[in-house]
PDB file of N, CA and C and ligand atoms in Angstrom:
ATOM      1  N   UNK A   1     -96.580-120.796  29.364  1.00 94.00           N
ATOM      2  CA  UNK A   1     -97.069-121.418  30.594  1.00 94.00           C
ATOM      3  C   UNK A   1     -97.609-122.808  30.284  1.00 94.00           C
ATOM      4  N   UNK A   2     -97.308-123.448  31.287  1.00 96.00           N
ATOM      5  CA  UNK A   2     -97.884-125.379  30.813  1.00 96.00           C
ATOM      6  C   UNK A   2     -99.282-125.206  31.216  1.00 96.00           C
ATOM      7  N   UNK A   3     -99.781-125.578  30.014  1.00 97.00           N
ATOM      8  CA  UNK A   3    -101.387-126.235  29.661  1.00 97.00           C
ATOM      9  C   UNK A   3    -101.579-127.374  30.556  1.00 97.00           C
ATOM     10  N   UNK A   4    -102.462-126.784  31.823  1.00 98.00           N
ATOM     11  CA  UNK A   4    -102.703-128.276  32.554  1.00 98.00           C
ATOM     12  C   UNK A   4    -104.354-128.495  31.878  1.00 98.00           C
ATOM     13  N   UNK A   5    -103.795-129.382  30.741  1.00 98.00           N
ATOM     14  CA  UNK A   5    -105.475-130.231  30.379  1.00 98.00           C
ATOM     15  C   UNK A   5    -106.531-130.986  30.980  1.00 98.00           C
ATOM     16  N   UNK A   6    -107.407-131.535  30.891  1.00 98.00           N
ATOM     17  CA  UNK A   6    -108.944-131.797  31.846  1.00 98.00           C
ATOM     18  C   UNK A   6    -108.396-133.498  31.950  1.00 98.00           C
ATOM     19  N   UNK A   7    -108.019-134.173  31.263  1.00 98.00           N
ATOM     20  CA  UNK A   7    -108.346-135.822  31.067  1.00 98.00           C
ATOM     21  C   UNK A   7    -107.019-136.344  30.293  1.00 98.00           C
ATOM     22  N   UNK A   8    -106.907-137.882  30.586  1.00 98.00           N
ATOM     23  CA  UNK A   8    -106.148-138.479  29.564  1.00 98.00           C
ATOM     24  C   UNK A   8    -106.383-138.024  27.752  1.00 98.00           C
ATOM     25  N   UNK A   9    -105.538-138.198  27.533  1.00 98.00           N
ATOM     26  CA  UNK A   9    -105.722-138.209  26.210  1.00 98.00           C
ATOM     27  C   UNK A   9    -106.535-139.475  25.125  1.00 98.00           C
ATOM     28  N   UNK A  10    -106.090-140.800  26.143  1.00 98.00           N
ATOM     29  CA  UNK A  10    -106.286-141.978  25.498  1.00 98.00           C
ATOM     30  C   UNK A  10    -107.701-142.016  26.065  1.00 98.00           C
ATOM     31  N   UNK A  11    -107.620-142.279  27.428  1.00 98.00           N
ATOM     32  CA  UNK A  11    -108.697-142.828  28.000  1.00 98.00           C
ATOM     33  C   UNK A  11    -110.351-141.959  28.598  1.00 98.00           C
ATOM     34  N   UNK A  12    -109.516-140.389  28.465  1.00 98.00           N
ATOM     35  CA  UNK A  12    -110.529-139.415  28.924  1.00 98.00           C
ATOM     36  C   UNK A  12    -110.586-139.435  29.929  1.00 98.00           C
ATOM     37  N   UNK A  13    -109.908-140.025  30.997  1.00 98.00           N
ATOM     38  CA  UNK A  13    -110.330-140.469  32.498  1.00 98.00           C
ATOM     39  C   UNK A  13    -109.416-138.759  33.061  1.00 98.00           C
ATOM     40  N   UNK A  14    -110.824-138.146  34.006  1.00 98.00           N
ATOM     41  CA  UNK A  14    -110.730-137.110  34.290  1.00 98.00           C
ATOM     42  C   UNK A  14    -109.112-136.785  35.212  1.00 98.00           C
ATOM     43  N   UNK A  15    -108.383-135.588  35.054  1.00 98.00           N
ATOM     44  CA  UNK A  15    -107.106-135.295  35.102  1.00 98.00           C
ATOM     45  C   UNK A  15    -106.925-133.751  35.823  1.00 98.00           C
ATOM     46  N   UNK A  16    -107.849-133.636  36.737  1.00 97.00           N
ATOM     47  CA  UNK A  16    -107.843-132.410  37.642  1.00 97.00           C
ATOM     48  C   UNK A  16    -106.778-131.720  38.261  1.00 97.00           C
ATOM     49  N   UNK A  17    -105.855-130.135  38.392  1.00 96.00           N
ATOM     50  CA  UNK A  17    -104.898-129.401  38.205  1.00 96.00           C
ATOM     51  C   UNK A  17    -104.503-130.751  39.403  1.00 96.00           C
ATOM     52  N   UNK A  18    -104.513-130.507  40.536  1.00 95.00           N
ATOM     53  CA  UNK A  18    -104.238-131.467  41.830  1.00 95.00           C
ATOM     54  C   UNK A  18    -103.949-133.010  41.480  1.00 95.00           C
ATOM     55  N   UNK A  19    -104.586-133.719  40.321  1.00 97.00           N
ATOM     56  CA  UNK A  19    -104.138-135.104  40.314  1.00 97.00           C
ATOM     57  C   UNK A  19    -102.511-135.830  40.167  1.00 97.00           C
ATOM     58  N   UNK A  20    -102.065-136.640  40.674  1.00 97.00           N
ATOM     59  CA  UNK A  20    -100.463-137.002  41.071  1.00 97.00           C
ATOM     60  C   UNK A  20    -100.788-137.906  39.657  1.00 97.00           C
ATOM     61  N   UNK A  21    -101.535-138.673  38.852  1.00 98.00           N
ATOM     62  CA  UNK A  21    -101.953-139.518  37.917  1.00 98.00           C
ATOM     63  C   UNK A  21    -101.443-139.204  36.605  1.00 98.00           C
ATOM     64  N   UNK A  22    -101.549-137.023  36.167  1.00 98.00           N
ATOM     65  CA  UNK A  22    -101.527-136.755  35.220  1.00 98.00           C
ATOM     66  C   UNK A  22    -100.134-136.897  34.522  1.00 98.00           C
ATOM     67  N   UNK A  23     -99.297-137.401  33.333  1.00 98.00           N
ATOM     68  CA  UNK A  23     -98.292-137.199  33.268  1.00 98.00           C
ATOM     69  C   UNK A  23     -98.231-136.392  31.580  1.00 98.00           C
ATOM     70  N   UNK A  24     -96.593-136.010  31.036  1.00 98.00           N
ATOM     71  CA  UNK A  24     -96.618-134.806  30.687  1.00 98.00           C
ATOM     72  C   UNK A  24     -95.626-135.026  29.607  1.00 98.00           C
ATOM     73  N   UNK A  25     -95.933-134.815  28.347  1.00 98.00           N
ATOM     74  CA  UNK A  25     -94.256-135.340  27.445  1.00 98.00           C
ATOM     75  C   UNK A  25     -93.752-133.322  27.014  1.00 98.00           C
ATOM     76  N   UNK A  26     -92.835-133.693  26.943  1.00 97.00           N
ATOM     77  CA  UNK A  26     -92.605-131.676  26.519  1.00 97.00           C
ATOM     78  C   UNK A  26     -93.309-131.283  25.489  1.00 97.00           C
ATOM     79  N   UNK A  27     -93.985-131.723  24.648  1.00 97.00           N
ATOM     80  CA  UNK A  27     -95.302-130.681  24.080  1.00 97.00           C
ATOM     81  C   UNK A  27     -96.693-130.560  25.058  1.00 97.00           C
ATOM     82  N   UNK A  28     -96.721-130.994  26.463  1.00 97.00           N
ATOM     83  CA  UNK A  28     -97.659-131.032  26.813  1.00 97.00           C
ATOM     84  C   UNK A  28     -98.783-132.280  26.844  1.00 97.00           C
ATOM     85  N   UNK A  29     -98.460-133.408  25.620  1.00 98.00           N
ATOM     86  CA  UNK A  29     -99.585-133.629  25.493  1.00 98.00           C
ATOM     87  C   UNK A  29     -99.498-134.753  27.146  1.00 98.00           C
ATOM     88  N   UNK A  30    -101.316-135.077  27.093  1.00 98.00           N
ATOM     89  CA  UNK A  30    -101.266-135.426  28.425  1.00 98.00           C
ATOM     90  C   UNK A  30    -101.964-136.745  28.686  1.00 98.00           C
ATOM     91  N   UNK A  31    -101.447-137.641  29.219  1.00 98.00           N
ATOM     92  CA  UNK A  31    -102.214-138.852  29.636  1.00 98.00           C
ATOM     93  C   UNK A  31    -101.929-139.552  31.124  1.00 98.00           C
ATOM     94  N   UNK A  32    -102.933-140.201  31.260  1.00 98.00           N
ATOM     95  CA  UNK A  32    -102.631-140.574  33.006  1.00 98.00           C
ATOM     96  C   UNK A  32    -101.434-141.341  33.275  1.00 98.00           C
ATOM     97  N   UNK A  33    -101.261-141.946  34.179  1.00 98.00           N
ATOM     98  CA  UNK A  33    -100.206-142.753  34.742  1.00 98.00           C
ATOM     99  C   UNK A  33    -100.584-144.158  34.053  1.00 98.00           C
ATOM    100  N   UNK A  34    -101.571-144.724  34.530  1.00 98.00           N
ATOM    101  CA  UNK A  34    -101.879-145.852  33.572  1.00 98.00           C
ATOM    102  C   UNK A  34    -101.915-146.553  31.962  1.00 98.00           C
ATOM    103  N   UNK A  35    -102.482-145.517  31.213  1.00 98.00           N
ATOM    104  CA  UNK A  35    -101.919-145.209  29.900  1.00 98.00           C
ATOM    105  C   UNK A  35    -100.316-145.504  29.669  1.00 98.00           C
ATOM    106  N   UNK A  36     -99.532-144.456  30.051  1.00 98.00           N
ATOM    107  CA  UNK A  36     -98.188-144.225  29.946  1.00 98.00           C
ATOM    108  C   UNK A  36     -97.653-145.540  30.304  1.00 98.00           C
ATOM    109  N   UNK A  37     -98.033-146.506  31.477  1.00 96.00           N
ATOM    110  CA  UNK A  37     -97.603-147.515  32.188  1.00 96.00           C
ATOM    111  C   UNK A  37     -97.863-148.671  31.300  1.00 96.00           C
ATOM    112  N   UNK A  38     -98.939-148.641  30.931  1.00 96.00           N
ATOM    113  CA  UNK A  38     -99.093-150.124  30.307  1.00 96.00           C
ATOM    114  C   UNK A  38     -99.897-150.167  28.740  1.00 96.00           C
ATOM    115  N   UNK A  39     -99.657-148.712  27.800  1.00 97.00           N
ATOM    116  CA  UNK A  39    -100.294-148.988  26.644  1.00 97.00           C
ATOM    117  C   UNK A  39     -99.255-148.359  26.224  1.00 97.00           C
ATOM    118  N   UNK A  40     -98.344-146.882  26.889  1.00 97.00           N
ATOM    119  CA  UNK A  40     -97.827-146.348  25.561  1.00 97.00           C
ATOM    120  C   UNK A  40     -96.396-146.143  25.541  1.00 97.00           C
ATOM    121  N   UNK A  41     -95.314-147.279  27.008  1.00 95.00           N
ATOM    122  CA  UNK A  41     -94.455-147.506  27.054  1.00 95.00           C
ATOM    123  C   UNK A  41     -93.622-146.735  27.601  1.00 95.00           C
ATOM    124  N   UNK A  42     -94.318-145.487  28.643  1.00 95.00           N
ATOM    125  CA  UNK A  42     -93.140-144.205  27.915  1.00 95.00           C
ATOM    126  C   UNK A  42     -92.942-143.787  26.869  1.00 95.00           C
ATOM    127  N   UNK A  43     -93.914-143.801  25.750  1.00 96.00           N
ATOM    128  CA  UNK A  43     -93.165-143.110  24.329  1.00 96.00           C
ATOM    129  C   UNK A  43     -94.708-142.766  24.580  1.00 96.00           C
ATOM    130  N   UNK A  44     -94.874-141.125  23.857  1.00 97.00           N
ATOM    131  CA  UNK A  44     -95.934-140.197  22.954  1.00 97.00           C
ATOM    132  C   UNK A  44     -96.209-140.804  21.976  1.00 97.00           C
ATOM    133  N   UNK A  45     -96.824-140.790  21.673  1.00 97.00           N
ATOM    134  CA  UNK A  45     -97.651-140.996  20.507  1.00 97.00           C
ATOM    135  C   UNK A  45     -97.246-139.775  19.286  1.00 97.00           C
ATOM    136  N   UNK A  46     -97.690-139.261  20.013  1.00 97.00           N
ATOM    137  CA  UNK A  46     -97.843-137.552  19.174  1.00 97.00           C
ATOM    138  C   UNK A  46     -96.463-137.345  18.873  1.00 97.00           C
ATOM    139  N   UNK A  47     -95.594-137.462  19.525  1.00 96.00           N
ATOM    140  CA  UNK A  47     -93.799-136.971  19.447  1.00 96.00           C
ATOM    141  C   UNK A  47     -93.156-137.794  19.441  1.00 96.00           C
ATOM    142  N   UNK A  48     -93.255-139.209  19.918  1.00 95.00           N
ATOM    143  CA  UNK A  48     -92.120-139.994  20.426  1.00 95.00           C
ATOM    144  C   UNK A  48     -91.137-139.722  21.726  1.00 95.00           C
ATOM    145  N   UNK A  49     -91.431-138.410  21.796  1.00 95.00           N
ATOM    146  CA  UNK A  49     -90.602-138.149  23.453  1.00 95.00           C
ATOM    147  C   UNK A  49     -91.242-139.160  24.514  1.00 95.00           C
ATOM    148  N   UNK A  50     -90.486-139.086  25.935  1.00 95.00           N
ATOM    149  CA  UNK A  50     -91.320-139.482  27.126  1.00 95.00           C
ATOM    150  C   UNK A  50     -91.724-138.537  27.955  1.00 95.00           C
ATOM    151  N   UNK A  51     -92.154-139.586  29.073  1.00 97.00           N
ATOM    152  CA  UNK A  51     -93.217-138.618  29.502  1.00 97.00           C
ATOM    153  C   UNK A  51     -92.293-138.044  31.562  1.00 97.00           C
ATOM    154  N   UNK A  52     -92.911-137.169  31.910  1.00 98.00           N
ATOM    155  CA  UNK A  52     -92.809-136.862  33.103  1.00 98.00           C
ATOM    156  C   UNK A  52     -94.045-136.703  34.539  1.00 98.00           C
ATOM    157  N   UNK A  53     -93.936-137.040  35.314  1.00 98.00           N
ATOM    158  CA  UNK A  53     -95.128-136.166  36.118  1.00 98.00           C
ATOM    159  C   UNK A  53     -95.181-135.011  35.924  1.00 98.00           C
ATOM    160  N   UNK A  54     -96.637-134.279  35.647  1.00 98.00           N
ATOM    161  CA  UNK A  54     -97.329-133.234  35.608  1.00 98.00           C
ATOM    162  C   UNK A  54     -97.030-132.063  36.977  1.00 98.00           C
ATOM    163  N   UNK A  55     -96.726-131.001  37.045  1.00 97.00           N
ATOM    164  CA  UNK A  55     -96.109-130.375  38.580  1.00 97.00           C
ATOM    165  C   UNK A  55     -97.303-129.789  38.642  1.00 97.00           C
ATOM    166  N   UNK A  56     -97.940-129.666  40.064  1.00 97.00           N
ATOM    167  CA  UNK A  56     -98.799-129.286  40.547  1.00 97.00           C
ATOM    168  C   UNK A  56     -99.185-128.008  40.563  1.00 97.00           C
ATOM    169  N   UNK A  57     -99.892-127.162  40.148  1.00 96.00           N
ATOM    170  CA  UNK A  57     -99.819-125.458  40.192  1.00 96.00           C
ATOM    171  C   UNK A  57    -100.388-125.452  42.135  1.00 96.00           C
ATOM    172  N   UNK A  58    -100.182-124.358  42.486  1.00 96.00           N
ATOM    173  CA  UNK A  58    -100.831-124.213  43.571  1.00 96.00           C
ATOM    174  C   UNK A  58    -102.386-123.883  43.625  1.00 96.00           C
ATOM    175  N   UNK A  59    -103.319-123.961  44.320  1.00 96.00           N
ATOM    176  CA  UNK A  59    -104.201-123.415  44.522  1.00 96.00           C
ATOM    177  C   UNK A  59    -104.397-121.999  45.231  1.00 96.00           C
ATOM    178  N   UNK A  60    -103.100-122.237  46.238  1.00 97.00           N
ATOM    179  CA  UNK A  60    -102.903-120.875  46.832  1.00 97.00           C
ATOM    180  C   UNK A  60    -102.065-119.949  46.340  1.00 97.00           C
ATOM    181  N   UNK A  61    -102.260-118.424  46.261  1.00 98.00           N
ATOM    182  CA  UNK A  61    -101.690-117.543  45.948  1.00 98.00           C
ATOM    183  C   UNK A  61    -100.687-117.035  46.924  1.00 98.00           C
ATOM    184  N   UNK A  62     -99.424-117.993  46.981  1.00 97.00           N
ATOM    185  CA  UNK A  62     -98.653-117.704  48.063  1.00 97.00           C
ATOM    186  C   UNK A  62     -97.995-116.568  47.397  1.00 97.00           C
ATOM    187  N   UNK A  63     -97.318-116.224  46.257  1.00 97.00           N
ATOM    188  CA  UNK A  63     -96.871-115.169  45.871  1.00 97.00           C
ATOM    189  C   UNK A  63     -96.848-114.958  44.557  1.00 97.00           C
ATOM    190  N   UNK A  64     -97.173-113.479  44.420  1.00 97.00           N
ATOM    191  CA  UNK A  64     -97.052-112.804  42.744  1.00 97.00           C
ATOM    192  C   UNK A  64     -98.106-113.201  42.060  1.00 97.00           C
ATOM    193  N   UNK A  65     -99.708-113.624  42.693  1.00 97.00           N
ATOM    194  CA  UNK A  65    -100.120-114.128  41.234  1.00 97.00           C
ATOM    195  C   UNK A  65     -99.986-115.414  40.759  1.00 97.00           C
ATOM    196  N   UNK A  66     -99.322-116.207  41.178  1.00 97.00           N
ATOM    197  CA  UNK A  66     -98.803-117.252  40.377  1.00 97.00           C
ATOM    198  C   UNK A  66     -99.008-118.573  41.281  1.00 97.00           C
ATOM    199  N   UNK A  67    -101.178-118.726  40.714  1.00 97.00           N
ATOM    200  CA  UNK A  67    -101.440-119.857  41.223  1.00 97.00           C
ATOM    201  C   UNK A  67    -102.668-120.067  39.978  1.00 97.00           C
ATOM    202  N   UNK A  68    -103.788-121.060  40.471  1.00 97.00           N
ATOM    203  CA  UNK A  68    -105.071-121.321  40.072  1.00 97.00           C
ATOM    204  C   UNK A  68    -105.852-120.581  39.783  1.00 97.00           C
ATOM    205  N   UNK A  69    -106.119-119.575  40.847  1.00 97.00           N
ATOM    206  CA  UNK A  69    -107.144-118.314  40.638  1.00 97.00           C
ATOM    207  C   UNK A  69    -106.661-117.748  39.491  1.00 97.00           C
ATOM    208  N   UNK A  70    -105.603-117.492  39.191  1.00 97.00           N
ATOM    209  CA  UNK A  70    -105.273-116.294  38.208  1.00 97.00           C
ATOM    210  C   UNK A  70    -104.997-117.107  37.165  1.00 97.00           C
ATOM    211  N   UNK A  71    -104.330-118.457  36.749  1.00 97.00           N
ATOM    212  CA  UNK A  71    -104.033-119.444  35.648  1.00 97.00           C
ATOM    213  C   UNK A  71    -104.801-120.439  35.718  1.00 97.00           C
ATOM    214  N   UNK A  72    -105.795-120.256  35.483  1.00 97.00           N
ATOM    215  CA  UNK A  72    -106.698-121.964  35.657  1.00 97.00           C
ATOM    216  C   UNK A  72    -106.643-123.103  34.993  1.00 97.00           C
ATOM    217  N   UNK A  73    -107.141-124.662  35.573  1.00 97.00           N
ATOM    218  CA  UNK A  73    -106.290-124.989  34.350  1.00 97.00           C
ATOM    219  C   UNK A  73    -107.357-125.362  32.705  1.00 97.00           C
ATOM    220  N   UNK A  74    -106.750-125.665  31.960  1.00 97.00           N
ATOM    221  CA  UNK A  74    -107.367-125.330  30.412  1.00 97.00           C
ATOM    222  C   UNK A  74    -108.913-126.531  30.922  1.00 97.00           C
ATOM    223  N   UNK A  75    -109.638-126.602  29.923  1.00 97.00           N
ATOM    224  CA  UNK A  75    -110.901-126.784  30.211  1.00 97.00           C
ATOM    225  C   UNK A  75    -111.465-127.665  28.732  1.00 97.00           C
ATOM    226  N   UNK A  76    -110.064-127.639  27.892  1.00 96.00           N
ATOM    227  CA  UNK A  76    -110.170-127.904  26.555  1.00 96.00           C
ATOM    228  C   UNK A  76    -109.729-129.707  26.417  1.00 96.00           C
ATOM    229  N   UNK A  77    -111.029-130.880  26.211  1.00 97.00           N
ATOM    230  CA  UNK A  77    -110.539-131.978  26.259  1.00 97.00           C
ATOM    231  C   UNK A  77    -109.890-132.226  24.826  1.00 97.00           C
ATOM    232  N   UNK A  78    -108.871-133.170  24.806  1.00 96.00           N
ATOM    233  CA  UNK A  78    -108.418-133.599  23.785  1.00 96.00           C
ATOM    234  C   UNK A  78    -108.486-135.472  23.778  1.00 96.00           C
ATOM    235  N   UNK A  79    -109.645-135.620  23.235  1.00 97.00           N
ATOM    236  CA  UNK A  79    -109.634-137.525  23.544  1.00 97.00           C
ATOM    237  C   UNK A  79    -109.252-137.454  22.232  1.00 97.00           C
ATOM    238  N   UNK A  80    -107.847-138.337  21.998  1.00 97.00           N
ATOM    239  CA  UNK A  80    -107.558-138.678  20.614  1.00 97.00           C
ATOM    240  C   UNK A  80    -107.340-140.237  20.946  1.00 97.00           C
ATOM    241  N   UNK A  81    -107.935-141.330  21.009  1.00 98.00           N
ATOM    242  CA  UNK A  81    -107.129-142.984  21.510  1.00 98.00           C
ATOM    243  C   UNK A  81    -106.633-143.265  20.942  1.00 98.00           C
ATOM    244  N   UNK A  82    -105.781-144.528  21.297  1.00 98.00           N
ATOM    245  CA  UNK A  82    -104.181-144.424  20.903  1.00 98.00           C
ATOM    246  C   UNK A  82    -104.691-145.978  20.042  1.00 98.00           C
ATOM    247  N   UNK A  83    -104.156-146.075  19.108  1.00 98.00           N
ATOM    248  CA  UNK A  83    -104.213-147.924  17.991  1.00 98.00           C
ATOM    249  C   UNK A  83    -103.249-148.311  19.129  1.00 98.00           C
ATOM    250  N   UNK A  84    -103.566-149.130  19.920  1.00 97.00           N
ATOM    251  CA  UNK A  84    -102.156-150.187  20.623  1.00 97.00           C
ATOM    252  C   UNK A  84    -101.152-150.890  19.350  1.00 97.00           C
ATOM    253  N   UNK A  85    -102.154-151.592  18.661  1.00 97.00           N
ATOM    254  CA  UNK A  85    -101.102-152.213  17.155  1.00 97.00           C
ATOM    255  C   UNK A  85     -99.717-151.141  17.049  1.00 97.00           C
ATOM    256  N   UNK A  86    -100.813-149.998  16.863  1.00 97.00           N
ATOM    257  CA  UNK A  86     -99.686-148.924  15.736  1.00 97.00           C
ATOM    258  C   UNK A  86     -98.898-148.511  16.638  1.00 97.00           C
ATOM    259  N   UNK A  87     -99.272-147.857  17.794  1.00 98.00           N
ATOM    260  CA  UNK A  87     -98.347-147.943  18.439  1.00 98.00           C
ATOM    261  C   UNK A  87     -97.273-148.760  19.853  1.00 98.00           C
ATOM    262  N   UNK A  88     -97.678-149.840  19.709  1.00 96.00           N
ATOM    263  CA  UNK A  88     -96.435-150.528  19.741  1.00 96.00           C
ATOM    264  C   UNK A  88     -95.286-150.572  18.468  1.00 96.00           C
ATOM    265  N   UNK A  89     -96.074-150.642  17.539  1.00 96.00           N
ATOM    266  CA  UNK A  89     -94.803-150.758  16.356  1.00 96.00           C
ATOM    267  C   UNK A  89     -93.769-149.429  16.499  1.00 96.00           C
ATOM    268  N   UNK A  90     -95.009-148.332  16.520  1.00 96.00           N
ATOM    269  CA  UNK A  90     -93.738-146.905  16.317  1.00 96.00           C
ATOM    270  C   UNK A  90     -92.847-147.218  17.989  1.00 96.00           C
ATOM    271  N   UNK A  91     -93.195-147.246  19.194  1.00 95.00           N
ATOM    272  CA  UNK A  91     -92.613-147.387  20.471  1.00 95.00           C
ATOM    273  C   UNK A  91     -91.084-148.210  19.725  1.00 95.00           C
ATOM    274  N   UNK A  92     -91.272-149.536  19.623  1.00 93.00           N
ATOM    275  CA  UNK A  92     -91.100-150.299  18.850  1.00 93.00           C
ATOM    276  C   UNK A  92     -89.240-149.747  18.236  1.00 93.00           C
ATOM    277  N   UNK A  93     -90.098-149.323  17.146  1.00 92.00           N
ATOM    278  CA  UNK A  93     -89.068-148.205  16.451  1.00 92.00           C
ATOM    279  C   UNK A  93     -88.422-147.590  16.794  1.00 92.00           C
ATOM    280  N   UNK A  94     -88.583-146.550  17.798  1.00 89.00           N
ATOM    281  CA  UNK A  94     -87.896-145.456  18.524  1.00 89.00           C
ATOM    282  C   UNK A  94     -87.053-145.856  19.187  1.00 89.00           C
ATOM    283  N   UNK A  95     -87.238-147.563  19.945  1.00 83.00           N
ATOM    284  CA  UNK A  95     -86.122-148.057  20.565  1.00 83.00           C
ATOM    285  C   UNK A  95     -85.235-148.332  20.073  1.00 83.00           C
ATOM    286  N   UNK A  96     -85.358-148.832  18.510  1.00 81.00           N
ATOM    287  CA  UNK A  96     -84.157-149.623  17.708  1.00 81.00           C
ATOM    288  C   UNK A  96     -83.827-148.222  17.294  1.00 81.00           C
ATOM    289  N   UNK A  97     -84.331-147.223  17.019  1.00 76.00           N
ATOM    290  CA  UNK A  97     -83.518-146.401  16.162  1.00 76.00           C
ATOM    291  C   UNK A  97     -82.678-145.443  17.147  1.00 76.00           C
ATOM    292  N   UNK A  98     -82.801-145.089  18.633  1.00 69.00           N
ATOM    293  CA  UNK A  98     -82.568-144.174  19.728  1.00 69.00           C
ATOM    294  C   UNK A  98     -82.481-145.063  20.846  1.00 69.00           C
ATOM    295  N   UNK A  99     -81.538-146.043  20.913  1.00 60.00           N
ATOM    296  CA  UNK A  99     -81.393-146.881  21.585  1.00 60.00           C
ATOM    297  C   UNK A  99     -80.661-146.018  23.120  1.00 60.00           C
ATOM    298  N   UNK A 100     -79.827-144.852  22.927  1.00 63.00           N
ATOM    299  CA  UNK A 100     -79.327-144.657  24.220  1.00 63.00           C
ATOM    300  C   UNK A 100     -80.036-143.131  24.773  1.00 63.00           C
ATOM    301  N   UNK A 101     -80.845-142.465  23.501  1.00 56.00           N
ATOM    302  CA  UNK A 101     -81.738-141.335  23.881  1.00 56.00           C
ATOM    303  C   UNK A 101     -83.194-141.761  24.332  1.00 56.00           C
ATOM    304  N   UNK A 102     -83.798-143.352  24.555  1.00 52.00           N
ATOM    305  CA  UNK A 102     -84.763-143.786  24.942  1.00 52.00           C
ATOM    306  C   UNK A 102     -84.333-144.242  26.147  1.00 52.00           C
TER     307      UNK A 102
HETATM  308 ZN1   ZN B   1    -105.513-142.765  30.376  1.00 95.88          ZN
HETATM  309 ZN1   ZN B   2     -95.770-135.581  22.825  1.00 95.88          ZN
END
């Protein structure tokens, strides 16, 4: 099940299940829209993948169980900030080396 985390990763700026802001690379890790937009290029840090919008869980239990009440989201911050230097260089990289998978 996707780990909806509390905050950016970079910036800590709070990232609540409901926010349209949060975005999402396939390990999960998580940073806002802003981050992604203008520090980390579309490229992770953590993976080098990109990123996606975060899908909204419901709040309501329209069916089976399968909302907020019963999956809440994680509560566990992860502030790791990002070196802009370093990573521009790796971003950088990933383009010259994965020019048509970037
Ligand atoms: Zn951020
Ligand atoms: Zn990642």
């Amino acid at each position: 099940m996707l780990e909806l985390r509390p905050s950016c990763e970079n910036c800590n700026r709070p990232l609540p299940a409901n926010s349209l802001d949060a975005r999402i690379c396939s390990y999960e890790c998580t940073f806002c829209a802003d981050c992604v937009e203008k520090l980390l290029a579309n490229v992770c840090p953590n993976c080098g993948g990109g990123f996606t919008p975060r899908p909204i869980r419901p709040t309501t239990n329209w069916k089976g169980d399968s909302y907020l009440g019963k999956d809440p989201a994680s509560t566990k911050v992860r502030h790791r900030p990002v070196d802009p230097e370093a990573h521009a260089r790796f971003a950088a990289a990933i383009r010259i080396l994965l020019p048509e998978a970037r």
